[in-house]
Amino acid sequence: MTLAAQVRDGLRAAGVEEAGRLAVAVSGGLDSMVLLRTCAALGRDLVALHVDHQLRSGGHEDAAFVAALARDLGADFEGLSVEVADGNVQAEARRARYASLAEAADRHGCRWVVTAHTASDQAETVLAALARGAGLRGLAGMPLNRTIGPGVTLVRPMLAVSRAAVESEAATRRWSWREDASNAGRAYRRNRLRADVLPWMEAEHGDGVDLRIAASATAARAALGLVQERLQALTVGTGRLAVEGLRALSRDAQSLVLAEAAAQWAPEAGRSASVVARLATLVDAEVGACVESGGLRVWRERAAVRFETSAAPVLDGMLVSTPLLEAPDSFPADRFTEVVDVDRVSGSVQVRGWREGDRIQPVGMVGSRLVSDLLRERGVARADRAHVPVVLVEGEVAWVVGHRLSARVAVTAETRGVLEWAWRRSEGAG
């Protein structure tokens, strides 16, 4: 089958209408330049969209290169520029890119944004997911299509095409493209998978490893669809799954359904086998039992397991820090006031609510202990713990307001300067 026929079939499988206008995301690299030419050969009405992430030099040259080809093919062109937020560079770049592509597609009257992800890209995605233990969702890899904006769908018509086939097409037709030097480095995990892992697998298992992994991802995607159907059938309200329905499933099916529910509310939680195992205990737990992890909170209700995101709690006050000329003869009796060593709190100070896993080294104790244990002993109900203010210095718990101070900030015989920390509660707070 020719590459053009594979792309045509991929578009059909993704639900793209025969006469619909397509926005093609074109970086200037091999895969996307071949995709643009192939879509043009299929007679599609096209607009080429190039996104400059402003992360490397050469972006303007790439845009000009793509614009020239678009002009030669009779396609419209628009160059887009995005700012990438701090954090995971690849993830933030992808988020910014898709948002910009969706907006541009809408401007150009396109319902579909077409990308050049190949079976080789799919294989890299699946291998990376396997390495981090991402479960069925990870095995399913990238979907053939997904919504990226109001009325705009991203489609990947080359997921069944190997990179080798794309290279062969370009070589046969003597097509040119731009090389991104960053793809040759080893800084990113995907580059290492592409340059080291997949070639080794092909040497061991023969050509077509990427196609076979991509086919497995397609099968996993179908299985995921069945799990999502079961999840929908068990849903009895927003975020609620019927306990009796869960009990009717096998343990393995329970785990798959709970993992998918968790992933829909908090993706990181859904990837953790240990979190999913804890969620499974809620099916037969007492009413009020709770599992929290990665921004996810799951409660056992009378007849349902309820999922919700654990939003940042609202704290009823603020921390006031006042320098004192000297350490007081006696320490405050008010449990919302403490005196601390100024030299030990010179770093970043943050105030937030209690979180699962917080630890403190209380004054007068050897070693650290869980803040949750401390609060339980002091009679603080689990539902109220997230509203207990916690002061951190350089990321470590320094004061559980109203309860215990950490030895790491406490005044000692060597203290040269002191601060008074006071928690001022908001007016009207109980």
Tab-separated table of C-alpha atoms in Angstrom:
chain	number	residue	atom	x	y	z
A	1	MET	CA	0.000	0.000	0.000
A	2	THR	CA	1.311	3.450	-0.886
A	3	LEU	CA	1.965	6.071	1.760
A	4	ALA	CA	-0.805	8.228	0.285
A	5	ALA	CA	-3.272	5.358	0.641
A	6	GLN	CA	-2.200	4.790	4.254
A	7	VAL	CA	-2.693	8.470	5.089
A	8	ARG	CA	-6.086	8.471	3.341
A	9	ASP	CA	-7.165	5.423	5.338
A	10	GLY	CA	-5.830	6.981	8.544
A	11	LEU	CA	-7.897	10.111	7.967
A	12	ARG	CA	-11.014	8.033	7.365
A	13	ALA	CA	-10.414	5.937	10.470
A	14	ALA	CA	-10.084	9.144	12.497
A	15	GLY	CA	-13.486	10.326	11.284
A	16	VAL	CA	-12.250	13.097	8.989
A	17	GLU	CA	-14.764	14.043	6.311
A	18	GLU	CA	-13.686	13.699	2.677
A	19	ALA	CA	-14.327	17.348	1.844
A	20	GLY	CA	-13.262	18.882	5.144
A	21	ARG	CA	-10.474	21.459	5.238
A	22	LEU	CA	-7.376	20.313	7.123
A	23	ALA	CA	-4.910	22.248	9.252
A	24	VAL	CA	-1.583	20.413	9.048
A	25	ALA	CA	0.909	20.972	11.875
A	26	VAL	CA	4.279	21.290	10.120
A	27	SER	CA	7.535	21.729	12.015
A	28	GLY	CA	9.688	21.534	8.887
A	29	GLY	CA	11.073	18.136	9.878
A	30	LEU	CA	10.947	14.969	7.790
A	31	ASP	CA	7.652	13.491	9.024
A	32	SER	CA	5.553	16.650	8.876
A	33	MET	CA	6.914	17.778	5.494
A	34	VAL	CA	6.079	14.370	4.012
A	35	LEU	CA	2.603	14.543	5.584
A	36	LEU	CA	1.938	17.989	4.105
A	37	ARG	CA	2.993	16.863	0.623
A	38	THR	CA	0.937	13.669	0.923
A	39	CYS	CA	-2.219	15.496	2.039
A	40	ALA	CA	-1.780	17.863	-0.905
A	41	ALA	CA	-1.418	14.874	-3.256
A	42	LEU	CA	-4.748	13.585	-1.910
A	43	GLY	CA	-6.346	16.803	-3.138
A	44	ARG	CA	-7.216	18.126	0.323
A	45	ASP	CA	-7.873	21.803	1.035
A	46	LEU	CA	-5.007	22.684	3.387
A	47	VAL	CA	-3.564	25.291	5.707
A	48	ALA	CA	-0.060	24.660	6.999
A	49	LEU	CA	0.519	25.766	10.598
A	50	HIS	CA	4.051	26.147	11.934
A	51	VAL	CA	4.621	26.641	15.674
A	52	ASP	CA	7.779	28.350	16.943
A	53	HIS	CA	8.292	27.473	20.624
A	54	GLN	CA	11.131	30.024	20.915
A	55	LEU	CA	13.308	27.403	22.607
A	56	ARG	CA	16.107	27.291	20.038
A	57	SER	CA	17.620	29.264	17.192
A	58	GLY	CA	16.482	28.583	13.658
A	59	GLY	CA	12.766	28.976	14.271
A	60	HIS	CA	12.393	31.752	11.682
A	61	GLU	CA	14.254	29.715	9.059
A	62	ASP	CA	12.013	26.702	9.761
A	63	ALA	CA	8.909	28.856	9.343
A	64	ALA	CA	10.157	30.302	6.043
A	65	PHE	CA	10.958	26.802	4.771
A	66	VAL	CA	7.448	25.547	5.576
A	67	ALA	CA	5.840	28.686	4.141
A	68	ALA	CA	7.689	28.193	0.848
A	69	LEU	CA	6.464	24.609	0.478
A	70	ALA	CA	2.903	25.599	1.401
A	71	ARG	CA	2.993	28.260	-1.305
A	72	ASP	CA	4.294	25.758	-3.875
A	73	LEU	CA	1.507	23.322	-2.952
A	74	GLY	CA	-1.204	25.977	-3.114
A	75	ALA	CA	-1.896	25.755	0.621
A	76	ASP	CA	-2.430	28.610	3.050
A	77	PHE	CA	0.193	29.188	5.737
A	78	GLU	CA	0.319	30.732	9.198
A	79	GLY	CA	3.299	30.939	11.509
A	80	LEU	CA	2.495	30.731	15.213
A	81	SER	CA	4.667	31.703	18.168
A	82	VAL	CA	4.103	30.454	21.707
A	83	GLU	CA	5.662	30.997	25.114
A	84	VAL	CA	6.527	27.833	27.012
A	85	ALA	CA	5.837	27.949	30.756
A	86	ASP	CA	8.397	26.831	33.321
A	87	GLY	CA	8.396	23.194	34.385
A	88	ASN	CA	8.591	20.086	32.225
A	89	VAL	CA	9.731	21.705	28.974
A	90	GLN	CA	8.384	19.034	26.637
A	91	ALA	CA	5.009	18.811	28.380
A	92	GLU	CA	4.579	22.590	28.580
A	93	ALA	CA	5.644	23.007	24.946
A	94	ARG	CA	3.087	20.395	23.876
A	95	ARG	CA	0.343	22.102	25.891
A	96	ALA	CA	1.132	25.510	24.394
A	97	ARG	CA	1.452	24.073	20.878
A	98	TYR	CA	-1.908	22.304	20.887
A	99	ALA	CA	-3.704	25.316	22.323
A	100	SER	CA	-2.228	27.541	19.619
A	101	LEU	CA	-2.998	25.023	16.864
A	102	ALA	CA	-6.618	24.718	18.002
A	103	GLU	CA	-7.116	28.490	17.935
A	104	ALA	CA	-5.472	28.822	14.519
A	105	ALA	CA	-7.488	25.945	13.053
A	106	ASP	CA	-10.686	27.610	14.196
A	107	ARG	CA	-9.615	30.894	12.571
A	108	HIS	CA	-9.033	29.084	9.277
A	109	GLY	CA	-12.322	27.202	9.361
A	110	CYS	CA	-10.729	23.817	10.049
A	111	ARG	CA	-12.315	21.187	12.270
A	112	TRP	CA	-9.241	18.953	12.174
A	113	VAL	CA	-5.571	19.499	13.020
A	114	VAL	CA	-3.449	16.779	11.411
A	115	THR	CA	-0.100	15.787	12.923
A	116	ALA	CA	2.667	13.538	11.595
A	117	HIS	CA	3.036	11.145	14.525
A	118	THR	CA	4.164	7.783	13.141
A	119	ALA	CA	4.171	4.204	14.415
A	120	SER	CA	7.729	4.874	15.565
A	121	ASP	CA	6.535	7.791	17.712
A	122	GLN	CA	3.806	5.528	19.071
A	123	ALA	CA	6.360	2.849	19.960
A	124	GLU	CA	8.476	5.413	21.822
A	125	THR	CA	5.401	6.607	23.709
A	126	VAL	CA	4.423	3.078	24.741
A	127	LEU	CA	7.962	2.138	25.818
A	128	ALA	CA	8.200	5.272	27.969
A	129	ALA	CA	4.825	4.430	29.534
A	130	LEU	CA	5.946	0.861	30.247
A	131	ALA	CA	9.049	2.162	31.988
A	132	ARG	CA	7.018	4.291	34.391
A	133	GLY	CA	4.305	1.666	34.933
A	134	ALA	CA	1.455	3.616	33.384
A	135	GLY	CA	-1.085	0.786	33.134
A	136	LEU	CA	-3.631	0.256	30.362
A	137	ARG	CA	-3.772	3.942	29.446
A	138	GLY	CA	-0.018	3.963	28.934
A	139	LEU	CA	-0.098	0.788	26.845
A	140	ALA	CA	-2.781	2.388	24.653
A	141	GLY	CA	-0.341	5.121	23.640
A	142	MET	CA	-1.524	8.109	21.629
A	143	PRO	CA	-5.133	8.001	20.410
A	144	LEU	CA	-5.932	8.290	16.717
A	145	ASN	CA	-7.955	11.409	17.467
A	146	ARG	CA	-8.793	13.646	20.410
A	147	THR	CA	-10.410	17.007	21.033
A	148	ILE	CA	-7.972	19.889	21.574
A	149	GLY	CA	-10.384	22.817	21.437
A	150	PRO	CA	-14.045	23.732	20.902
A	151	GLY	CA	-15.017	22.032	17.650
A	152	VAL	CA	-11.399	21.120	16.827
A	153	THR	CA	-10.049	17.560	16.764
A	154	LEU	CA	-6.414	16.485	16.577
A	155	VAL	CA	-5.919	13.496	14.243
A	156	ARG	CA	-2.872	11.282	13.670
A	157	PRO	CA	-3.334	9.503	10.311
A	158	MET	CA	0.210	8.053	10.195
A	159	LEU	CA	0.138	5.976	13.401
A	160	ALA	CA	0.278	2.822	11.268
A	161	VAL	CA	3.211	4.120	9.183
A	162	SER	CA	6.806	3.475	10.244
A	163	ARG	CA	9.431	6.200	10.212
A	164	ALA	CA	11.421	4.016	7.819
A	165	ALA	CA	8.551	4.180	5.317
A	166	VAL	CA	8.460	7.967	5.610
A	167	GLU	CA	12.218	8.173	5.066
A	168	SER	CA	11.931	5.905	2.026
A	169	GLU	CA	9.167	8.052	0.524
A	170	ALA	CA	11.208	11.227	0.966
A	171	ALA	CA	14.345	9.637	-0.474
A	172	THR	CA	12.517	8.195	-3.489
A	173	ARG	CA	10.886	11.516	-4.321
A	174	ARG	CA	13.943	13.580	-3.349
A	175	TRP	CA	11.981	15.737	-0.945
A	176	SER	CA	13.840	18.052	1.406
A	177	TRP	CA	13.258	18.922	5.050
A	178	ARG	CA	14.864	20.709	7.987
A	179	GLU	CA	16.845	18.899	10.671
A	180	ASP	CA	16.266	19.809	14.330
A	181	ALA	CA	19.646	19.436	16.036
A	182	SER	CA	17.966	18.865	19.409
A	183	ASN	CA	16.581	15.548	18.109
A	184	ALA	CA	20.111	14.176	17.814
A	185	GLY	CA	21.008	14.791	21.468
A	186	ARG	CA	20.483	12.495	24.428
A	187	ALA	CA	18.991	15.071	26.812
A	188	TYR	CA	15.422	13.863	26.384
A	189	ARG	CA	14.198	10.348	27.144
A	190	ARG	CA	12.352	10.096	23.818
A	191	ASN	CA	15.591	10.809	21.952
A	192	ARG	CA	17.355	8.023	23.833
A	193	LEU	CA	14.526	5.607	23.066
A	194	ARG	CA	14.716	6.570	19.395
A	195	ALA	CA	18.491	6.445	19.074
A	196	ASP	CA	19.355	3.545	21.375
A	197	VAL	CA	16.451	1.367	22.504
A	198	LEU	CA	14.428	0.882	19.309
A	199	PRO	CA	17.497	0.168	17.123
A	200	TRP	CA	18.624	-2.432	19.673
A	201	MET	CA	15.165	-4.026	19.654
A	202	GLU	CA	15.157	-4.164	15.861
A	203	ALA	CA	18.610	-5.751	15.864
A	204	GLU	CA	17.342	-8.396	18.294
A	205	HIS	CA	13.840	-8.964	16.909
A	206	GLY	CA	13.959	-7.856	13.290
A	207	ASP	CA	12.559	-4.923	11.359
A	208	GLY	CA	9.075	-3.675	12.134
A	209	VAL	CA	9.326	-3.601	15.929
A	210	ASP	CA	7.772	-0.129	15.935
A	211	LEU	CA	4.843	-1.338	13.827
A	212	ARG	CA	4.260	-4.312	16.111
A	213	ILE	CA	4.346	-2.152	19.244
A	214	ALA	CA	1.969	0.329	17.597
A	215	ALA	CA	-0.404	-2.525	16.725
A	216	SER	CA	-0.320	-3.648	20.355
A	217	ALA	CA	-1.172	-0.089	21.382
A	218	THR	CA	-4.201	-0.210	19.088
A	219	ALA	CA	-5.361	-3.403	20.814
A	220	ALA	CA	-4.809	-1.823	24.231
A	221	ARG	CA	-6.789	1.231	23.097
A	222	ALA	CA	-9.717	-1.052	22.236
A	223	ALA	CA	-9.490	-2.703	25.661
A	224	LEU	CA	-9.406	0.723	27.285
A	225	GLY	CA	-12.608	1.562	25.436
A	226	LEU	CA	-14.309	-1.453	27.004
A	227	VAL	CA	-13.124	-0.381	30.461
A	228	GLN	CA	-14.475	3.119	29.858
A	229	GLU	CA	-17.841	1.656	28.842
A	230	ARG	CA	-17.957	-0.339	32.080
A	231	LEU	CA	-16.984	2.754	34.055
A	232	GLN	CA	-19.807	4.709	32.447
A	233	ALA	CA	-22.280	1.941	33.298
A	234	LEU	CA	-21.231	2.029	36.979
A	235	THR	CA	-21.419	5.817	37.272
A	236	VAL	CA	-24.394	6.883	39.406
A	237	GLY	CA	-23.643	10.587	39.697
A	238	THR	CA	-20.757	12.982	39.267
A	239	GLY	CA	-17.660	11.138	40.445
A	240	ARG	CA	-19.668	8.311	42.030
A	241	LEU	CA	-19.351	4.597	41.218
A	242	ALA	CA	-21.929	2.112	42.488
A	243	VAL	CA	-20.390	-0.203	45.080
A	244	GLU	CA	-22.651	-3.139	44.195
A	245	GLY	CA	-21.633	-2.841	40.568
A	246	LEU	CA	-17.958	-2.820	41.529
A	247	ARG	CA	-18.456	-5.870	43.737
A	248	ALA	CA	-19.952	-7.747	40.784
A	249	LEU	CA	-16.679	-7.386	38.860
A	250	SER	CA	-13.641	-9.602	39.154
A	251	ARG	CA	-10.731	-8.133	41.122
A	252	ASP	CA	-8.802	-7.476	37.907
A	253	ALA	CA	-11.782	-5.738	36.301
A	254	GLN	CA	-12.292	-3.688	39.476
A	255	SER	CA	-8.687	-2.512	39.311
A	256	LEU	CA	-8.979	-1.508	35.655
A	257	VAL	CA	-12.195	0.453	36.246
A	258	LEU	CA	-10.840	2.188	39.357
A	259	ALA	CA	-7.567	3.027	37.587
A	260	GLU	CA	-9.454	4.631	34.707
A	261	ALA	CA	-11.708	6.579	37.092
A	262	ALA	CA	-8.653	7.828	38.977
A	263	ALA	CA	-6.896	8.794	35.730
A	264	GLN	CA	-9.890	10.856	34.626
A	265	TRP	CA	-9.811	12.857	37.874
A	266	ALA	CA	-6.046	13.005	38.505
A	267	PRO	CA	-3.813	11.466	35.787
A	268	GLU	CA	-0.802	10.868	38.025
A	269	ALA	CA	-2.873	8.914	40.551
A	270	GLY	CA	-4.278	6.660	37.838
A	271	ARG	CA	-0.760	5.599	36.845
A	272	SER	CA	0.189	4.295	40.272
A	273	ALA	CA	-0.406	0.598	40.936
A	274	SER	CA	-0.115	1.212	44.682
A	275	VAL	CA	-2.795	3.927	44.586
A	276	VAL	CA	-5.119	1.699	42.559
A	277	ALA	CA	-4.594	-1.120	45.070
A	278	ARG	CA	-5.569	1.255	47.890
A	279	LEU	CA	-8.656	2.356	45.948
A	280	ALA	CA	-9.738	-1.270	45.612
A	281	THR	CA	-9.857	-1.572	49.411
A	282	LEU	CA	-12.619	1.062	49.484
A	283	VAL	CA	-15.098	-1.310	47.830
A	284	ASP	CA	-15.432	-3.285	51.074
A	285	ALA	CA	-14.378	-0.522	53.481
A	286	GLU	CA	-16.493	1.233	56.092
A	287	VAL	CA	-18.397	4.394	55.213
A	288	GLY	CA	-16.066	7.392	55.571
A	289	ALA	CA	-12.864	5.579	54.601
A	290	CYS	CA	-10.708	7.734	52.326
A	291	VAL	CA	-7.725	7.464	49.986
A	292	GLU	CA	-5.791	10.587	48.981
A	293	SER	CA	-2.957	10.858	46.473
A	294	GLY	CA	-1.688	13.176	43.750
A	295	GLY	CA	-4.505	15.708	43.982
A	296	LEU	CA	-7.121	12.966	44.198
A	297	ARG	CA	-9.451	12.248	47.118
A	298	VAL	CA	-11.700	9.165	47.055
A	299	TRP	CA	-14.334	8.512	49.735
A	300	ARG	CA	-16.393	5.455	50.638
A	301	GLU	CA	-20.039	6.456	50.839
A	302	ARG	CA	-22.964	4.253	51.828
A	303	ALA	CA	-23.620	2.913	48.325
A	304	ALA	CA	-20.869	4.470	46.231
A	305	VAL	CA	-17.188	5.238	45.929
A	306	ARG	CA	-16.868	8.984	45.333
A	307	PHE	CA	-13.990	10.601	43.407
A	308	GLU	CA	-13.069	14.264	43.712
A	309	THR	CA	-10.024	16.458	43.275
A	310	SER	CA	-8.464	17.636	46.506
A	311	ALA	CA	-8.362	21.366	45.882
A	312	ALA	CA	-6.084	23.520	47.987
A	313	PRO	CA	-7.830	24.153	51.311
A	314	VAL	CA	-8.886	27.628	52.344
A	315	LEU	CA	-6.928	28.694	55.433
A	316	ASP	CA	-8.631	31.063	57.860
A	317	GLY	CA	-5.790	33.476	58.526
A	318	MET	CA	-2.240	34.609	57.771
A	319	LEU	CA	1.260	34.307	59.211
A	320	VAL	CA	2.674	37.485	60.777
A	321	SER	CA	6.445	37.525	61.361
A	322	THR	CA	7.835	40.156	63.767
A	323	PRO	CA	11.552	40.643	64.658
A	324	LEU	CA	12.227	40.816	68.424
A	325	LEU	CA	15.185	42.607	69.983
A	326	GLU	CA	15.914	39.642	72.219
A	327	ALA	CA	14.483	36.284	73.157
A	328	PRO	CA	11.676	36.618	75.723
A	329	ASP	CA	12.179	35.291	79.246
A	330	SER	CA	9.176	33.012	78.765
A	331	PHE	CA	7.591	31.667	75.615
A	332	PRO	CA	4.048	32.559	74.535
A	333	ALA	CA	1.219	30.656	76.145
A	334	ASP	CA	-0.912	31.320	73.055
A	335	ARG	CA	-0.682	28.206	70.886
A	336	PHE	CA	-1.006	30.364	67.761
A	337	THR	CA	2.235	32.220	68.566
A	338	GLU	CA	5.803	30.875	68.521
A	339	VAL	CA	9.307	32.326	68.831
A	340	VAL	CA	11.882	31.049	66.318
A	341	ASP	CA	15.593	31.443	65.541
A	342	VAL	CA	15.907	34.097	62.829
A	343	ASP	CA	19.005	32.478	61.298
A	344	ARG	CA	17.147	29.196	60.864
A	345	VAL	CA	14.264	30.709	58.911
A	346	SER	CA	16.278	32.821	56.483
A	347	GLY	CA	15.261	30.719	53.475
A	348	SER	CA	11.982	30.407	51.602
A	349	VAL	CA	8.954	30.424	53.941
A	350	GLN	CA	5.644	28.992	52.714
A	351	VAL	CA	2.257	28.486	54.362
A	352	ARG	CA	-0.210	25.844	53.185
A	353	GLY	CA	-2.628	23.266	54.515
A	354	TRP	CA	-1.551	19.863	55.829
A	355	ARG	CA	-0.796	17.224	53.208
A	356	GLU	CA	-0.540	13.451	53.388
A	357	GLY	CA	3.059	12.474	54.123
A	358	ASP	CA	4.070	15.700	55.921
A	359	ARG	CA	6.662	15.033	58.631
A	360	ILE	CA	8.014	17.160	61.487
A	361	GLN	CA	10.788	16.847	64.066
A	362	PRO	CA	9.002	18.238	67.135
A	363	VAL	CA	10.933	20.172	69.759
A	364	GLY	CA	12.094	17.825	72.506
A	365	MET	CA	11.856	14.670	70.403
A	366	VAL	CA	14.491	12.580	68.646
A	367	GLY	CA	13.692	11.880	65.008
A	368	SER	CA	10.681	12.884	62.941
A	369	ARG	CA	7.077	11.785	62.896
A	370	LEU	CA	4.089	12.058	60.614
A	371	VAL	CA	2.062	15.221	61.110
A	372	SER	CA	-1.068	13.110	60.547
A	373	ASP	CA	-0.205	11.028	63.637
A	374	LEU	CA	0.342	14.195	65.664
A	375	LEU	CA	-2.996	15.665	64.583
A	376	ARG	CA	-4.846	12.432	65.249
A	377	GLU	CA	-3.446	12.307	68.784
A	378	ARG	CA	-4.562	15.884	69.304
A	379	GLY	CA	-8.109	15.040	68.278
A	380	VAL	CA	-8.170	16.717	64.857
A	381	ALA	CA	-10.671	14.907	62.621
A	382	ARG	CA	-9.338	13.694	59.285
A	383	ALA	CA	-11.732	15.925	57.355
A	384	ASP	CA	-10.353	18.987	59.204
A	385	ARG	CA	-6.631	18.248	58.846
A	386	ALA	CA	-6.229	19.860	55.428
A	387	HIS	CA	-7.328	23.151	57.016
A	388	VAL	CA	-4.575	23.086	59.654
A	389	PRO	CA	-1.961	25.682	58.587
A	390	VAL	CA	1.541	24.302	58.110
A	391	VAL	CA	4.563	26.628	57.877
A	392	LEU	CA	7.466	25.337	55.791
A	393	VAL	CA	11.040	26.627	55.604
A	394	GLU	CA	12.905	25.542	52.475
A	395	GLY	CA	10.216	22.925	51.900
A	396	GLU	CA	10.437	21.303	55.344
A	397	VAL	CA	7.721	21.536	57.998
A	398	ALA	CA	8.737	24.115	60.610
A	399	TRP	CA	5.467	24.667	62.480
A	400	VAL	CA	2.142	22.890	62.584
A	401	VAL	CA	0.189	25.954	63.641
A	402	GLY	CA	-1.539	25.545	66.966
A	403	HIS	CA	0.127	22.190	67.632
A	404	ARG	CA	3.914	21.703	67.435
A	405	LEU	CA	7.069	23.598	66.451
A	406	SER	CA	9.980	21.911	64.700
A	407	ALA	CA	13.343	21.627	66.425
A	408	ARG	CA	14.993	22.885	63.251
A	409	VAL	CA	13.727	26.463	63.854
A	410	ALA	CA	13.528	26.482	67.659
A	411	VAL	CA	15.471	28.940	69.818
A	412	THR	CA	18.627	27.455	71.402
A	413	ALA	CA	21.464	28.679	73.620
A	414	GLU	CA	23.356	29.672	70.449
A	415	THR	CA	20.504	31.774	69.043
A	416	ARG	CA	21.587	35.329	68.147
A	417	GLY	CA	18.299	36.739	66.880
A	418	VAL	CA	14.636	35.822	67.139
A	419	LEU	CA	11.352	36.237	65.294
A	420	GLU	CA	7.851	36.005	66.632
A	421	TRP	CA	5.568	33.990	64.405
A	422	ALA	CA	1.883	34.613	64.971
A	423	TRP	CA	-1.052	33.085	63.150
A	424	ARG	CA	-3.679	35.814	62.841
A	425	ARG	CA	-7.062	34.250	62.218
A	426	SER	CA	-9.494	35.950	59.852
A	427	GLU	CA	-12.336	37.956	61.326
A	428	GLY	CA	-15.315	35.710	61.868
A	429	ALA	CA	-13.248	32.515	61.854
A	430	GLY	CA	-14.294	29.983	64.469
